[in-house]
Coordinates of C-alpha atoms in Angstrom, one line a residue:
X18 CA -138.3 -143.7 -257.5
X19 CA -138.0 -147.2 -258.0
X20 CA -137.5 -148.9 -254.6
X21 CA -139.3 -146.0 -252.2
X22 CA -139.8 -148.0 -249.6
X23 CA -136.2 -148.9 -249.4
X24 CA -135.5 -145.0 -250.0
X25 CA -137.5 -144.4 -247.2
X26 CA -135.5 -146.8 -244.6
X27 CA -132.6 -145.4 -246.2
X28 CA -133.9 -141.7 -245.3
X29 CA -134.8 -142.5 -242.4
X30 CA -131.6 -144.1 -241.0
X31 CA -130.1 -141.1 -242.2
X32 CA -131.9 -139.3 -239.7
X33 CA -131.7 -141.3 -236.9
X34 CA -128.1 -141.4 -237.3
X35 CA -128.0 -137.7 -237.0
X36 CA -130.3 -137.9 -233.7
X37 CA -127.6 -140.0 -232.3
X38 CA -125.2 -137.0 -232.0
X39 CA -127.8 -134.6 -230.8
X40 CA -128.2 -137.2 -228.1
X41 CA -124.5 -137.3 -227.8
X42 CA -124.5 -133.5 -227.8
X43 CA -127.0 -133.6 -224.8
X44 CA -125.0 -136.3 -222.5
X45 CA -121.5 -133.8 -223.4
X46 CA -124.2 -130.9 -221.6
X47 CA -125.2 -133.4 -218.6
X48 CA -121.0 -134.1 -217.8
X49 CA -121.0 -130.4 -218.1
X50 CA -123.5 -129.9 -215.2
X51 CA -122.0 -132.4 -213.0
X52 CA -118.6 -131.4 -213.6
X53 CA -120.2 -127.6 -212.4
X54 CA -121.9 -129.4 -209.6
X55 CA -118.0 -130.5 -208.5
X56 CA -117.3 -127.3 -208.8
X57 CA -120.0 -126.1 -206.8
X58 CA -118.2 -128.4 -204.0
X59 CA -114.5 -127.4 -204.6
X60 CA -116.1 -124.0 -204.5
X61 CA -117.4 -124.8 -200.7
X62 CA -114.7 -127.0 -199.6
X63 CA -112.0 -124.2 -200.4
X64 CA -114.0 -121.4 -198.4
X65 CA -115.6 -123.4 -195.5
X66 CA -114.0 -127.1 -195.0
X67 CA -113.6 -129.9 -196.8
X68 CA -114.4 -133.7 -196.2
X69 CA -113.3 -134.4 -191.9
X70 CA -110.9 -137.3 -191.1
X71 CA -111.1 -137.8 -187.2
X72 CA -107.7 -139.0 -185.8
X73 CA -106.9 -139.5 -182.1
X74 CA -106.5 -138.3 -179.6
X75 CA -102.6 -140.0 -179.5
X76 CA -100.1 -139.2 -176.7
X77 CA -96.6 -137.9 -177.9
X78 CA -93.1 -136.8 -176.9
X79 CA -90.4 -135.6 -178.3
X80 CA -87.0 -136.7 -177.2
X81 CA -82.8 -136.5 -177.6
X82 CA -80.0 -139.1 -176.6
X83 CA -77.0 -137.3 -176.0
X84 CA -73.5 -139.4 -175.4
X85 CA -69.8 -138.4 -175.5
X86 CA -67.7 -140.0 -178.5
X87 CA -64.2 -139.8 -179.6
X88 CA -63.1 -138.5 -182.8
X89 CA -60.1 -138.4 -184.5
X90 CA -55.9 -139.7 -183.6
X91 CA -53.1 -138.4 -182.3
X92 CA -53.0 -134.9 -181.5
X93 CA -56.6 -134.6 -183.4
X94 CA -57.9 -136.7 -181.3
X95 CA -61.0 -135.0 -179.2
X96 CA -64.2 -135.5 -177.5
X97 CA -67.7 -134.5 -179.3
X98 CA -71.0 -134.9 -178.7
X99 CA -73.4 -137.1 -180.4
X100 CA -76.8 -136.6 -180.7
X101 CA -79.5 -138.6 -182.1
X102 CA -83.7 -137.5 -182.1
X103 CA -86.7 -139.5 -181.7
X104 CA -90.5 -139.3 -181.6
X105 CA -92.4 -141.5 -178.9
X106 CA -96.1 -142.2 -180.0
X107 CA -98.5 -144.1 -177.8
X108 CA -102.2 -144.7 -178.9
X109 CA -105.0 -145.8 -176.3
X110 CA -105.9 -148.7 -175.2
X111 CA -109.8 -147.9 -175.3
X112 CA -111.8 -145.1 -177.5
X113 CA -115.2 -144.2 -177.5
X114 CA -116.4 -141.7 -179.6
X115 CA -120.0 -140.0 -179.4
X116 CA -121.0 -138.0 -182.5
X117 CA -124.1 -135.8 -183.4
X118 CA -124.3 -134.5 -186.9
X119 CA -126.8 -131.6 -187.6
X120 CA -127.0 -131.2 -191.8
X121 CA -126.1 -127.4 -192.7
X122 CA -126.7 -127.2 -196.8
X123 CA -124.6 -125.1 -198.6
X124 CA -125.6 -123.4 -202.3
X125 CA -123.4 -122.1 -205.1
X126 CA -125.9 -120.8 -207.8
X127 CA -128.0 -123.7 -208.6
X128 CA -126.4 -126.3 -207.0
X129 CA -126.6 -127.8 -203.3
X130 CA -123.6 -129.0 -201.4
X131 CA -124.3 -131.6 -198.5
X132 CA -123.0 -129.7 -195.1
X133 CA -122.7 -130.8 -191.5
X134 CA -121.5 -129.5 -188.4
X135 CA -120.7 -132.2 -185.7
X136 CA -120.7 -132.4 -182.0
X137 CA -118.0 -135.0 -181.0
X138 CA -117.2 -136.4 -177.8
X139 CA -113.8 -138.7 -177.6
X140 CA -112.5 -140.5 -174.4
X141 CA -109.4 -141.8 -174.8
X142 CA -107.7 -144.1 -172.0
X143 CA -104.4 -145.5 -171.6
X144 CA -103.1 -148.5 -168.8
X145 CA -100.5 -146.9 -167.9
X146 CA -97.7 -144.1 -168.9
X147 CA -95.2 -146.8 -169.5
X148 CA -94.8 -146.5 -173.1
X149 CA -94.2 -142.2 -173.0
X150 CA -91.1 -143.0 -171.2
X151 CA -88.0 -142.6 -173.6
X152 CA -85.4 -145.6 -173.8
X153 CA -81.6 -144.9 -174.5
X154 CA -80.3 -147.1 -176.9
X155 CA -76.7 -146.4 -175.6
X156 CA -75.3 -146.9 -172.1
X157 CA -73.8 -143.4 -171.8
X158 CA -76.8 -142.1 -173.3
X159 CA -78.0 -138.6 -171.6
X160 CA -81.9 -138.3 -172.3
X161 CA -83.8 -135.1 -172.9
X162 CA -87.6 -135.0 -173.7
X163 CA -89.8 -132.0 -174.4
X164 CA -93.2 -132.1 -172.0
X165 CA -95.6 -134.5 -173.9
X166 CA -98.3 -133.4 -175.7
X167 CA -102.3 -134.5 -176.2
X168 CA -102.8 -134.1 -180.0
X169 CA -106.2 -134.6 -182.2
X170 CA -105.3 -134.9 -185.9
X171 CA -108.1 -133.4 -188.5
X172 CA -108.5 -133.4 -192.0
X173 CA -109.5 -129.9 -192.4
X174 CA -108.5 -127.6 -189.2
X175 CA -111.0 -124.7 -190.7
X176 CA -113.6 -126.6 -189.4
X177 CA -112.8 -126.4 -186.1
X178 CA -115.6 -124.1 -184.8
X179 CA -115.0 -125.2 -180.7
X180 CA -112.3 -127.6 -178.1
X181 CA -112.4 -128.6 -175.6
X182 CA -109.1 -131.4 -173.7
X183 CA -109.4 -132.5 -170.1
X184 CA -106.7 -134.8 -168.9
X185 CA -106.5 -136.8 -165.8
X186 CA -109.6 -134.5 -164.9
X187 CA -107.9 -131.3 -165.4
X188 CA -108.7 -129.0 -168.4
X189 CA -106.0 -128.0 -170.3
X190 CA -105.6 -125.1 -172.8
X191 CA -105.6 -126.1 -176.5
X192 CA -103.1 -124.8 -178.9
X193 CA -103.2 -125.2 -182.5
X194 CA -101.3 -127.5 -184.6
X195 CA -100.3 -131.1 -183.7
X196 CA -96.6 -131.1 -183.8
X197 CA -96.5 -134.4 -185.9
X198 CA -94.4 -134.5 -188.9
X199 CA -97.0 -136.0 -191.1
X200 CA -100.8 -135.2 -189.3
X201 CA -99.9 -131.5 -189.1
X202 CA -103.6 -130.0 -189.0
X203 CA -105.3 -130.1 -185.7
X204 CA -104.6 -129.0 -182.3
X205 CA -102.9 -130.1 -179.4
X206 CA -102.6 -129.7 -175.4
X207 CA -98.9 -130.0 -173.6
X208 CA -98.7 -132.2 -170.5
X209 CA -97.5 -130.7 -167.6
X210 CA -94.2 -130.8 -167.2
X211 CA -93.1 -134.0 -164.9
X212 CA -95.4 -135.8 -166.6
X213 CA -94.6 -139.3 -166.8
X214 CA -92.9 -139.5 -163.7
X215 CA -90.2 -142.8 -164.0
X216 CA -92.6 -144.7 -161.4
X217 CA -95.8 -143.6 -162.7
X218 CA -97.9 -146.9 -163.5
X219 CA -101.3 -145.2 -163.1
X220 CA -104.0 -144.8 -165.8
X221 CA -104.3 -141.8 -168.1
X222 CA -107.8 -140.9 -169.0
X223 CA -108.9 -137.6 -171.7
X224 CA -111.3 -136.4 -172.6
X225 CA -111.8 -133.7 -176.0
X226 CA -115.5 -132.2 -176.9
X227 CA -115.2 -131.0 -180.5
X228 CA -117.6 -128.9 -183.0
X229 CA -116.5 -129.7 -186.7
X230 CA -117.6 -128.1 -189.7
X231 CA -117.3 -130.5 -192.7
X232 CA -118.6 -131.5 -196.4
X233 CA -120.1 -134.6 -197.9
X234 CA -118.0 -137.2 -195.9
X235 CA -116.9 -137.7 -192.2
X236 CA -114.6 -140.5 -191.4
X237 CA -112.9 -141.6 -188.2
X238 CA -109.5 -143.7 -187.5
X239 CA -109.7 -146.6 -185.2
X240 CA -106.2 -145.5 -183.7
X241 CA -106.7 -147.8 -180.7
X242 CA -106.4 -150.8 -179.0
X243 CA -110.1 -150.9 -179.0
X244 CA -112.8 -148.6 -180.8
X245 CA -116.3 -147.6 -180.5
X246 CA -117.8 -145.2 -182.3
X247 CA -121.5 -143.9 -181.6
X248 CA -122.8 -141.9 -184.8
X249 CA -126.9 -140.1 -184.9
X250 CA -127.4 -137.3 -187.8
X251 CA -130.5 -136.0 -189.0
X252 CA -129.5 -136.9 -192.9
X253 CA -131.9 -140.0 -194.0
X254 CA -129.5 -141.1 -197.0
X255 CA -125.6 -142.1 -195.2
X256 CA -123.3 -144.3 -197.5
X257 CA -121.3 -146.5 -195.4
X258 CA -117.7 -147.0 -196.3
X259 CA -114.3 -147.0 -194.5
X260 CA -112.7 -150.5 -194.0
X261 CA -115.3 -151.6 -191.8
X262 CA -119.4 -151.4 -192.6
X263 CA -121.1 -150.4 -188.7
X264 CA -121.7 -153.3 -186.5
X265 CA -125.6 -151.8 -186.2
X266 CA -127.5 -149.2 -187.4
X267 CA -131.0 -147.7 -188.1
X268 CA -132.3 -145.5 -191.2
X269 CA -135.5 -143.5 -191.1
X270 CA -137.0 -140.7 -193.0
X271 CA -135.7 -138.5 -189.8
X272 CA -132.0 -139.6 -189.6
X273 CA -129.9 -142.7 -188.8
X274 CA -128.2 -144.2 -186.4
X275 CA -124.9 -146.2 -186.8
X276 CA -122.4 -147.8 -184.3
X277 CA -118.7 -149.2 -184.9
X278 CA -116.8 -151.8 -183.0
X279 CA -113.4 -152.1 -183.8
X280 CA -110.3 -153.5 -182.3
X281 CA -106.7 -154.0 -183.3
X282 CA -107.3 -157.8 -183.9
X283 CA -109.4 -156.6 -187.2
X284 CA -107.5 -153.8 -187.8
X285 CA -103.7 -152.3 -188.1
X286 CA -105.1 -148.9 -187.9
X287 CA -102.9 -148.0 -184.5
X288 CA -99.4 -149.8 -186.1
X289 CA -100.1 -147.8 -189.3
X290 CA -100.5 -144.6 -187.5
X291 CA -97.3 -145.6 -185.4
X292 CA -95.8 -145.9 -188.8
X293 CA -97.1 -142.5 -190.2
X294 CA -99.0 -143.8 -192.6
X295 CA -101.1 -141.1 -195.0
X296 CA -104.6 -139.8 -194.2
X297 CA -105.8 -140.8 -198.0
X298 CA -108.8 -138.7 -199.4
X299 CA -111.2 -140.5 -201.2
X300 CA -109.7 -139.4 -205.2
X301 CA -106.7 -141.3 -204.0
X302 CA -108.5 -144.6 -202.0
X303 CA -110.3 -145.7 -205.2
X304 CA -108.8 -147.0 -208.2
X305 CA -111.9 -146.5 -210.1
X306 CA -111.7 -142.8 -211.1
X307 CA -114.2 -142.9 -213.9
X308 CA -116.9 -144.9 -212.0
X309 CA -120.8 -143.1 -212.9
X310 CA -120.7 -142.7 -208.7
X311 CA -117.2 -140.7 -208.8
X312 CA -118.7 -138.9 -212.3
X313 CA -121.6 -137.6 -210.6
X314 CA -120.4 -136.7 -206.8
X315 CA -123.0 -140.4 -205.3
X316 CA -121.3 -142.4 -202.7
X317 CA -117.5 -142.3 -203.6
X318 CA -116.9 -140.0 -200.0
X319 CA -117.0 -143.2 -198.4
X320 CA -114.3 -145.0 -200.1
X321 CA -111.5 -143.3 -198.3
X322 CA -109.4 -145.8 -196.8
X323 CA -109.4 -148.3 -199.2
X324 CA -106.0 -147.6 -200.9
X325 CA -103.1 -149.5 -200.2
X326 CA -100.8 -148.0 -197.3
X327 CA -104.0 -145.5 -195.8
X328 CA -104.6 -145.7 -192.7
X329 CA -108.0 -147.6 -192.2
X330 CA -111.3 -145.6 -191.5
X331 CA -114.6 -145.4 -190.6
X332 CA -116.4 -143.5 -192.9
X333 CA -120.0 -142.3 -194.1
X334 CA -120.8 -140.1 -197.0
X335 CA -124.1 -137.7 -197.1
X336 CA -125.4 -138.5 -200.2
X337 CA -128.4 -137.2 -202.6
X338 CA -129.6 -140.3 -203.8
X339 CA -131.6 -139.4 -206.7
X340 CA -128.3 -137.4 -208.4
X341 CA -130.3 -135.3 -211.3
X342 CA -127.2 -135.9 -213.3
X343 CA -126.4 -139.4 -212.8
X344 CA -130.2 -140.1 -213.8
X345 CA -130.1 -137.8 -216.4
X346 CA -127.1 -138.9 -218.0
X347 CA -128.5 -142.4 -217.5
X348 CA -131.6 -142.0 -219.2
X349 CA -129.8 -140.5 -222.2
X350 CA -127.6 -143.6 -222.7
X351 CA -131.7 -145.2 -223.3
X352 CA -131.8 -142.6 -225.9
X353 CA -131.2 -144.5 -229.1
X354 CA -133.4 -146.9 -227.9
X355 CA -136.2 -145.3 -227.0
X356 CA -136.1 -143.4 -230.7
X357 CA -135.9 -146.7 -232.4
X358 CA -138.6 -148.3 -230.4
X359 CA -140.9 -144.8 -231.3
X360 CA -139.6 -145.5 -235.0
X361 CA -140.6 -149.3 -234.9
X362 CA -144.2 -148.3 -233.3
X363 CA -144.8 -145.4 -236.3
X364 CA -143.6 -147.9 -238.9
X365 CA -146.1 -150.7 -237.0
X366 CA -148.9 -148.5 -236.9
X367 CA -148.1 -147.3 -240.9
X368 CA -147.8 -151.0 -242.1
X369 CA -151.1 -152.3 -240.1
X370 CA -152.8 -149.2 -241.2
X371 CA -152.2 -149.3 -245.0
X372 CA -155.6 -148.0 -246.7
X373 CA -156.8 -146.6 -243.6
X374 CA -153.8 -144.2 -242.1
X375 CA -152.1 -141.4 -244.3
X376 CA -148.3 -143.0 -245.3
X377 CA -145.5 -141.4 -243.1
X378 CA -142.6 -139.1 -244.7
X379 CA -139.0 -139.5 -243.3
X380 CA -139.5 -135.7 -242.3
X381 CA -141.9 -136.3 -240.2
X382 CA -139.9 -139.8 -238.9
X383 CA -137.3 -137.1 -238.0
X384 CA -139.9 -134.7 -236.6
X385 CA -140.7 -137.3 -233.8
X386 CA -137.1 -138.1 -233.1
X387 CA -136.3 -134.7 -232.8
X388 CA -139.0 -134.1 -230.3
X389 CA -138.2 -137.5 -228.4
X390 CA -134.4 -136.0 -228.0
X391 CA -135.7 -133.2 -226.7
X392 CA -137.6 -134.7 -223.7
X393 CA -133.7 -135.7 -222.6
X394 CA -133.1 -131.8 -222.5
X395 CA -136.0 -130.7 -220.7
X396 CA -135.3 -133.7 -218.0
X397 CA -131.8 -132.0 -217.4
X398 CA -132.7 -128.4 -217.2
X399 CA -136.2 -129.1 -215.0
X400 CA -134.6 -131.4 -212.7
X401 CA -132.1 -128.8 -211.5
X402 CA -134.9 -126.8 -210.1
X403 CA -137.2 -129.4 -208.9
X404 CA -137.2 -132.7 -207.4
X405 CA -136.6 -135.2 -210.3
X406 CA -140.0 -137.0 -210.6
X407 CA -141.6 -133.6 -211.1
X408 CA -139.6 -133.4 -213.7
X409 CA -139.6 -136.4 -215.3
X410 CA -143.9 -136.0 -214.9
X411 CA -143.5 -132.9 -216.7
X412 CA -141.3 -133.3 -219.3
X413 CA -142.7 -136.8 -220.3
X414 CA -146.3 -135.6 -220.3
X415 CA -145.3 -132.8 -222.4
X416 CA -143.8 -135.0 -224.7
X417 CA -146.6 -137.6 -225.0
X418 CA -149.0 -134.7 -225.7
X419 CA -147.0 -133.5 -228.4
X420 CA -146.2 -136.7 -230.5
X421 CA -149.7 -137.9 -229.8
X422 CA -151.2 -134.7 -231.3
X423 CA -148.5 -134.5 -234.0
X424 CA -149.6 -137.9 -234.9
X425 CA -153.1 -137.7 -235.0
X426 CA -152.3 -135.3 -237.4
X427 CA -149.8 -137.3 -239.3
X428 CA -151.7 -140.2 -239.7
X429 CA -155.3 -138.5 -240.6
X430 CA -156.9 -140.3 -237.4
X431 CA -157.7 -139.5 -233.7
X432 CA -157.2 -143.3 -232.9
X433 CA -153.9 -143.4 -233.8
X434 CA -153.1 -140.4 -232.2
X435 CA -154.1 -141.9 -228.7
X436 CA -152.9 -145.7 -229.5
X437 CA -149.2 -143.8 -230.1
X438 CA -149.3 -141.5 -227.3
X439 CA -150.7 -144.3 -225.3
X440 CA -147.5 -146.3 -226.3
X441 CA -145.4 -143.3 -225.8
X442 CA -146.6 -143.1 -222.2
X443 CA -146.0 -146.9 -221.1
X444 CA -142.3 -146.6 -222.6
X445 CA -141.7 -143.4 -220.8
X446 CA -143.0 -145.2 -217.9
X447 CA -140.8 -148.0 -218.3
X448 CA -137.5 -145.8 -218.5
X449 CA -138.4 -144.2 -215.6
X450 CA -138.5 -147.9 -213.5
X451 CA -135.5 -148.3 -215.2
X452 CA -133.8 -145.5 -213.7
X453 CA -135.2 -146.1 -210.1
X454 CA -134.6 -150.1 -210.0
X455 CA -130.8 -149.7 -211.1
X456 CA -130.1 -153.2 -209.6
X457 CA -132.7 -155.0 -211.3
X458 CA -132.5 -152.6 -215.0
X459 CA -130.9 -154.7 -216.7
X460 CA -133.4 -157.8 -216.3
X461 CA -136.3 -155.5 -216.5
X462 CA -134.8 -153.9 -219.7
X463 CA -134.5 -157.5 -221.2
X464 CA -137.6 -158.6 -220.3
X465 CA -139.4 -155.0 -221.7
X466 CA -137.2 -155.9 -225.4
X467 CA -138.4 -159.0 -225.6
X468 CA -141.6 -157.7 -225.0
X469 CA -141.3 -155.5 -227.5
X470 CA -140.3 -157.6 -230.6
X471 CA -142.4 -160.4 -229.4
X472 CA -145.5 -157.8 -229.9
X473 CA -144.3 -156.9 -233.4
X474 CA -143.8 -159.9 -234.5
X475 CA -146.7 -160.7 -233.6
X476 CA -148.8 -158.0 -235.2
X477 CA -146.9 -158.4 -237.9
X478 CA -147.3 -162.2 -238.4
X479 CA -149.9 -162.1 -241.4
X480 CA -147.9 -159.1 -243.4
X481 CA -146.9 -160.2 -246.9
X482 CA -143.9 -157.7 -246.9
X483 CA -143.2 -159.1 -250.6
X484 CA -146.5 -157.4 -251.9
X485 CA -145.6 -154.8 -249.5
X486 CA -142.8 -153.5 -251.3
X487 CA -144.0 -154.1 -254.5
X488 CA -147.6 -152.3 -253.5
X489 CA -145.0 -149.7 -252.5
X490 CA -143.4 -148.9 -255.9
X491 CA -146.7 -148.0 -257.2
X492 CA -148.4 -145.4 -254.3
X493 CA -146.8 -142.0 -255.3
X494 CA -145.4 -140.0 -251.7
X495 CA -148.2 -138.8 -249.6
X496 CA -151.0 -140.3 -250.5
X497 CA -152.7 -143.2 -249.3
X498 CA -152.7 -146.5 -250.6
X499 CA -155.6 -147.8 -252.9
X500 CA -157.7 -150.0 -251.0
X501 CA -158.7 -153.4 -253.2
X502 CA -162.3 -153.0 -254.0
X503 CA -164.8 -156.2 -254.8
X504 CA -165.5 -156.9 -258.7
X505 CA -169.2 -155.4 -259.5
X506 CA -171.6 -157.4 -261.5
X507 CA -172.4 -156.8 -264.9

């Protein structure tokens, strides 16, 4: 061949290119685990309960104006009677809500869906019963109201495992559904029946204990004058979200803590649920439906809220935060760099070696990239049955033995063989930081690059590639180059 060297690069960017969709290949197999993971959840949600939505407790009453109207002239003229039908809401003046969360995993196959059940404690208060008592909007107007009702809104009702209403110290029997035209899962309690009296200006105090089942994300509308919400759970990894971030909280390897303050200056919570405003889940909050969080099931629970005409929330999501599947797909969009920064290092090690290292074959270029794609596969398949530094541990360190052995090999020399694997190790450790430090990758990426080509260049600052490539035309495949020997004497 006349340029072999140059046949070479060309053979071996051949083969890189067809590494590229292996490693494309392999991130299609990651979205196929996560979007199995999903499933896993759907699965859950569908026969347990889905992500909670707390609403309430609100005060309601339905109600008819009757009035007598005439119809009609002459001797079609008559009497009929009018009727027109109308909801009145009232929601409290104070709420203070206690919660205890308890995690309760759930498992489809491999696969791990974050469970809770929750103890809740709401008190609710109101001034007065003034605003549960109808107004006629006609003179003649004849008013009729059904007994009010006590009603607790949920996003899922299957979760409901116990409740428990007192009002104005007296328990009442729950009943099941809420009677509201657009928060229809939950439960309610109906008011005795003179309840409000015209005169009655007293305060009306309830009280609801609750055990909810739920998945992933609990969130809890601020439906009052004033809110407070208490929240403790034994899961050391919440992601805050809602409208509004807690006030105060504490994180430990046991649990957290969190508390919400919340009032009707900051929020429109109680005039949007006046207004019937939609409970949005959190697919329909967020605008950014293809986000790596969404992709891979992270924090996007905590969103929900967010969306233009929701009511507002105060939400937390029970996150895994190292996602086998967001870090695996992560560390395979570092493939194609990591194989050209192994290619760079074998070519390094070829050029500084020349006389003293066997040449390298594009086979055996592709030989190495095949086996560094393959460290991307056994990430993905060990991480799903073991914490994911285990399996990083183990599938780099099987990797590092193998190319460092395979090199030794290659290049004729035990040296080289540990130098490589050496380098192989320090750039599977700098993935790895990579992956952990996501806010500060990107710098420590750069920096490693620069690193990188600064060392080459560097190494490489004496090479004379001219004679390179000419000393190149003139080694036959295989063998090693001749190294210039001193003239003898006569």
């Amino acid at each position: 061949m006349k340029f072999p060297l140059l046949g070479k690069v060309f053979a071996v960017s051949v083969f890189a290119l067809g590494l590229t969709i292996v490693l494309a290949r392999i991130g299609f197999l990651v979205d196929e685990r996560a979007e199995r993971q999903q499933e896993a959840v759907r699965s859950v949600q569908q026969s347990q309960a889905g992500a909670q939505t707390v609403l309430g407790p609100l005060l309601q009453r339905q109600c008819a104006e009757e009035w007598d109207s005439t119809v009609g002239e002459g001797k079609d003229k008559k009497k009929v009677v009018e009727k027109r039908e109308f909801l009145v809401q009232a929601t409290p003046d104070n709420l203070r809500i206690s919660t205890v969360l308890n995690n309760e995993p759930r498992y489809r196959g491999l696969f791990k869906v974050n469970g809770y059940v929750g103890h809740f404690a709401l008190e609710a208060d109101w001034a007065s019963a003034h605003a549960m008592r109808p107004v006629a909007e006609r003179a003649d107007g004849r008013l009729k109201c059904q007994p009010a009702v006590l009603l607790l809104a949920l996003g899922d009702v299957r979760g409901v495992r116990q409740a428990k209403a007192v009002v104005q110290g007296t328990e009442l029997a729950v009943e099941p559904g809420t009677q509201h035209a657009e928060y229809t899962q939950g439960f309610h309690v109906t008011l005795p029946a003179p309840w409000p009296l015209a005169e009655d200006k007293a305060a009306v105090t309830a009280r609801i204990e609750l055990e909810l089942v739920g998945t992933a994300r609990l969130a809890v509308v601020p439906a009052a004058n004033a809110t407070t919400w208490k929240l403790s759970a034994d899961w050391p990894h919440p992601s805050f979200g809602g409208r509004f971030l807690p006030t105060d909280h504490h994180i430990s390897d046991a649990g957290f803590e969190a508390q919400w303050k919340v009032s009707s200056l900051a929020s429109a919570a109680p005039k949007q649920v006046l207004d019937d405003s939609p409970l949005c889940e959190p697919s329909t909050a967020s605008s950014a439906t293809d986000s790596e969080d969404q992709r891979y099931g992270s924090a996007v629970a905590a969103t929900a809220g967010a969306a233009k005409g929701c009511v507002d929330t105060l939400a937390v999501a029970f996150i895994d935060p190292v996602n086998p599947y967001m870090l695996s797909d992560r560390a395979t969009k570092y493939g194609l760099l990591f194989i050209a920064l192994t290619f760079v290092a074998v070519a390094l090690v070829e050029v500084l070696g020349q006389g003293r290292v066997r040449r390298v074959h594009p086979v055996q270029y592709a030989l190495v990239g095949l086996a560094l794609t393959l460290f991307f596969l056994l990430l993905l398949s060990l991480s799903e049955h073991f914490a994911f530094w285990i399996a990083y541990a183990a599938a780099s360190t099987a990797c590092v033995t193998l190319l460092g052995t395979y090199t030794a090999h290659m290049l004729g020399q035990r040296k080289a063989g540990l130098l490589f694997a050496s380098a192989m190790a320090l750039l599977y450790g700098l993935m790895y930081v990579l992956l952990q430090r996501e806010q500060t990758a990107l710098v420590i990426g750069s920096v490693g690059l620069f690193t990188a080509v600064a060392a080459v260049m560097w190494l490489t600052r004496r090479v004379d590639w001219y004679r390179l490539f000419e000393d190149a035309r003139g080694v036959p495949e295989g063998r090693p180059a001749p190294v210039p020997q001193e003239p003898t004497a006569p």
